[in-house]
């Protein structure tokens, strides 16, 4: 992991109009950076805006406000077609549901090679076939699979096809939106191992969106916790698990069931009540300790500092 | 402890165009009074089909129970007529379904859905049933039950809907509750609340619970005993401590090993290679042999019987045969098990 910023998100907002007067603030001003080669985990409960964040970054939605810079270049805003094409090549996405994200009428080869053709990465059909076969091998499938249709595969295999499709155009950055939640436990480990191995080989950077905290902890270098459209805490993954500061993070961590009966028998769950916060001022995102950020007011900031010093 | 339910050599098959799928291939287990038995396994292992058989909900004529007994209070549910089964279903045995979004009727008020069973089974008057329905909503922790009961499912959040589903299941004070992945569709924080609620209710009503899940964390939280299913068979069964601290079957090792613990630092997770077998043509011998790094020649020839590990703990693997070589679980799994035992104590300290 280097110190070079690959992605800079500043004050990103995504508001959806749901009626004449009502607006859902799915993302409400979040800022973070993702460094080259790291895995950045984004966790939170359903409806907190974590998937919307991923989709807005890759321009599936137009952001209401805020900047997204990729390699120092602004991603949103007006772009020429060729710029957009270049950007689309560098950033790819793996979707949550391997059943819904593959076109059932296309063969695996067509699915994977679509991106190759759009970006003109292969000269002729021979090269295309070769590239598809290589990709299938990379993700642990074999070349006989190229002419089959998605329904002939199991969930884990489909997710591998989704990964092969994302890898086809040699991206630098992959947004993985709950890539393993729809898979069985024994298959989840296979896919996570594959993602890790690919990262090592190709120097990929991941934004890993999930709600399974133990898996996120395992795969991520840094983790951001989202709650109702805001990032409430951001830290290195070990630091976050050892010293959670924001009460929401604490309640989230205390709710993960661990595969350990003794621990479970004695578990104390802390619940989160947003009303417990200091409301004298609007909370801001502050750095409590180097690289450990929490959304808090000045009063809470001092309390957290004291807590860490102990 | 009293046995409330006995399942003997239960088999379930489904006829399809491609042939007959053997979803459950001869399982045996008992359910004791007041205990929670968790059934774990991946999708397609037959865990949901097992509960459907217990509820008499195997779709006919495609689904069949070619052999086996399900003894409940001296009667065999497997051979019972639909009409007799209707008297038991919802009264003595009831079910909590996985998806609270689809298991409630969107066109009916919550009130009507809870009262339905009370009026049918317990012959209550509707005013009495309404009183009881309000009590039930209070029991499952829904605030302001008198107003909420007049509302429709879409006015409830996911966690609240699951509470309504639980209230319906509890309406007639069932002796057995079948919970089919009741928390899988919920967020971790809500999941923790629902699990606490179920344990609470079990204490109050002394119902026995069969809890189906693939999340081993949840199992560690709720279960007294655990049955691990693979390819339509129970491959290991024991108390929750037996399964987590002294697992004997390689598949159980794989399941435990494939979950990262919060403190694990390994570069790679222990993944079970391959995919589950096709139950249209189940393999000869041990169904897990093809994915088992410890498989021996006999695994491909003959199915292993249940070997006894202790009075509460049984496992079906040839590794437990007296002639089998001594095999240790893979290093990563062993370390993890040690990790888990060691960490249990100091994490408690962190949180208090």
mmCIF file of N, CA and C in Angstrom, chain B residues 4-5 31 54-55 71-72 77 91-95 169 173-178 207-210:
data_model
loop_
_atom_site.group_PDB
_atom_site.id
_atom_site.type_symbol
_atom_site.label_atom_id
_atom_site.label_comp_id
_atom_site.label_asym_id
_atom_site.label_seq_id
_atom_site.Cartn_x
_atom_site.Cartn_y
_atom_site.Cartn_z
ATOM 1 N N UNK B 4 -39.291 -34.758 22.339
ATOM 2 C CA UNK B 4 -40.579 -34.275 21.866
ATOM 3 C C UNK B 4 -40.797 -34.676 20.405
ATOM 4 N N UNK B 5 -39.664 -34.861 19.707
ATOM 5 C CA UNK B 5 -39.754 -35.218 18.301
ATOM 6 C C UNK B 5 -38.641 -36.214 17.986
ATOM 7 N N UNK B 31 -35.362 -34.328 19.036
ATOM 8 C CA UNK B 31 -35.450 -32.966 19.567
ATOM 9 C C UNK B 31 -35.969 -33.087 20.990
ATOM 10 N N UNK B 54 -41.093 -31.724 8.295
ATOM 11 C CA UNK B 54 -41.632 -31.711 9.651
ATOM 12 C C UNK B 54 -42.960 -30.976 9.711
ATOM 13 N N UNK B 55 -43.134 -29.996 8.828
ATOM 14 C CA UNK B 55 -44.380 -29.231 8.809
ATOM 15 C C UNK B 55 -45.411 -29.873 7.900
ATOM 16 N N UNK B 71 -41.808 -38.951 14.397
ATOM 17 C CA UNK B 71 -42.719 -39.228 15.504
ATOM 18 C C UNK B 71 -42.908 -38.000 16.370
ATOM 19 N N UNK B 72 -44.160 -37.543 16.447
ATOM 20 C CA UNK B 72 -44.492 -36.422 17.313
ATOM 21 C C UNK B 72 -45.676 -36.834 18.171
ATOM 22 N N UNK B 77 -45.897 -38.066 11.631
ATOM 23 C CA UNK B 77 -46.285 -36.953 10.766
ATOM 24 C C UNK B 77 -46.075 -37.283 9.296
ATOM 25 N N UNK B 91 -50.441 -25.002 15.296
ATOM 26 C CA UNK B 91 -50.818 -25.102 16.703
ATOM 27 C C UNK B 91 -49.707 -25.735 17.534
ATOM 28 N N UNK B 92 -49.350 -26.969 17.198
ATOM 29 C CA UNK B 92 -48.279 -27.637 17.952
ATOM 30 C C UNK B 92 -46.907 -27.343 17.353
ATOM 31 N N UNK B 93 -46.862 -27.290 16.041
ATOM 32 C CA UNK B 93 -45.608 -26.998 15.353
ATOM 33 C C UNK B 93 -45.851 -25.778 14.477
ATOM 34 N N UNK B 94 -45.062 -24.744 14.650
ATOM 35 C CA UNK B 94 -45.247 -23.608 13.756
ATOM 36 C C UNK B 94 -43.910 -23.113 13.253
ATOM 37 N N UNK B 95 -43.964 -22.242 12.279
ATOM 38 C CA UNK B 95 -42.753 -21.934 11.527
ATOM 39 C C UNK B 95 -42.534 -20.432 11.387
ATOM 40 N N UNK B 169 -46.291 -17.002 14.632
ATOM 41 C CA UNK B 169 -45.828 -18.359 14.926
ATOM 42 C C UNK B 169 -46.106 -18.729 16.390
ATOM 43 N N UNK B 173 -49.183 -20.938 21.212
ATOM 44 C CA UNK B 173 -48.254 -21.588 22.126
ATOM 45 C C UNK B 173 -47.731 -22.905 21.591
ATOM 46 N N UNK B 174 -46.996 -22.882 20.485
ATOM 47 C CA UNK B 174 -46.554 -24.129 19.873
ATOM 48 C C UNK B 174 -45.534 -24.843 20.759
ATOM 49 N N UNK B 175 -45.478 -26.174 20.603
ATOM 50 C CA UNK B 175 -44.469 -26.944 21.342
ATOM 51 C C UNK B 175 -43.152 -26.927 20.597
ATOM 52 N N UNK B 176 -43.253 -26.832 19.260
ATOM 53 C CA UNK B 176 -42.028 -26.786 18.454
ATOM 54 C C UNK B 176 -42.093 -25.589 17.511
ATOM 55 N N UNK B 177 -41.002 -24.838 17.489
ATOM 56 C CA UNK B 177 -40.896 -23.713 16.565
ATOM 57 C C UNK B 177 -39.829 -24.048 15.531
ATOM 58 N N UNK B 178 -40.186 -23.972 14.265
ATOM 59 C CA UNK B 178 -39.178 -24.193 13.232
ATOM 60 C C UNK B 178 -38.800 -22.830 12.667
ATOM 61 N N UNK B 207 -40.723 -23.658 24.652
ATOM 62 C CA UNK B 207 -40.857 -24.321 23.358
ATOM 63 C C UNK B 207 -39.503 -24.866 22.919
ATOM 64 N N UNK B 208 -39.535 -25.926 22.090
ATOM 65 C CA UNK B 208 -38.300 -26.406 21.477
ATOM 66 C C UNK B 208 -38.151 -25.697 20.138
ATOM 67 N N UNK B 209 -36.918 -25.372 19.785
ATOM 68 C CA UNK B 209 -36.703 -24.648 18.536
ATOM 69 C C UNK B 209 -35.755 -25.428 17.634
ATOM 70 N N UNK B 210 -36.134 -25.543 16.368
ATOM 71 C CA UNK B 210 -35.171 -26.024 15.373
ATOM 72 C C UNK B 210 -34.783 -24.805 14.550
#
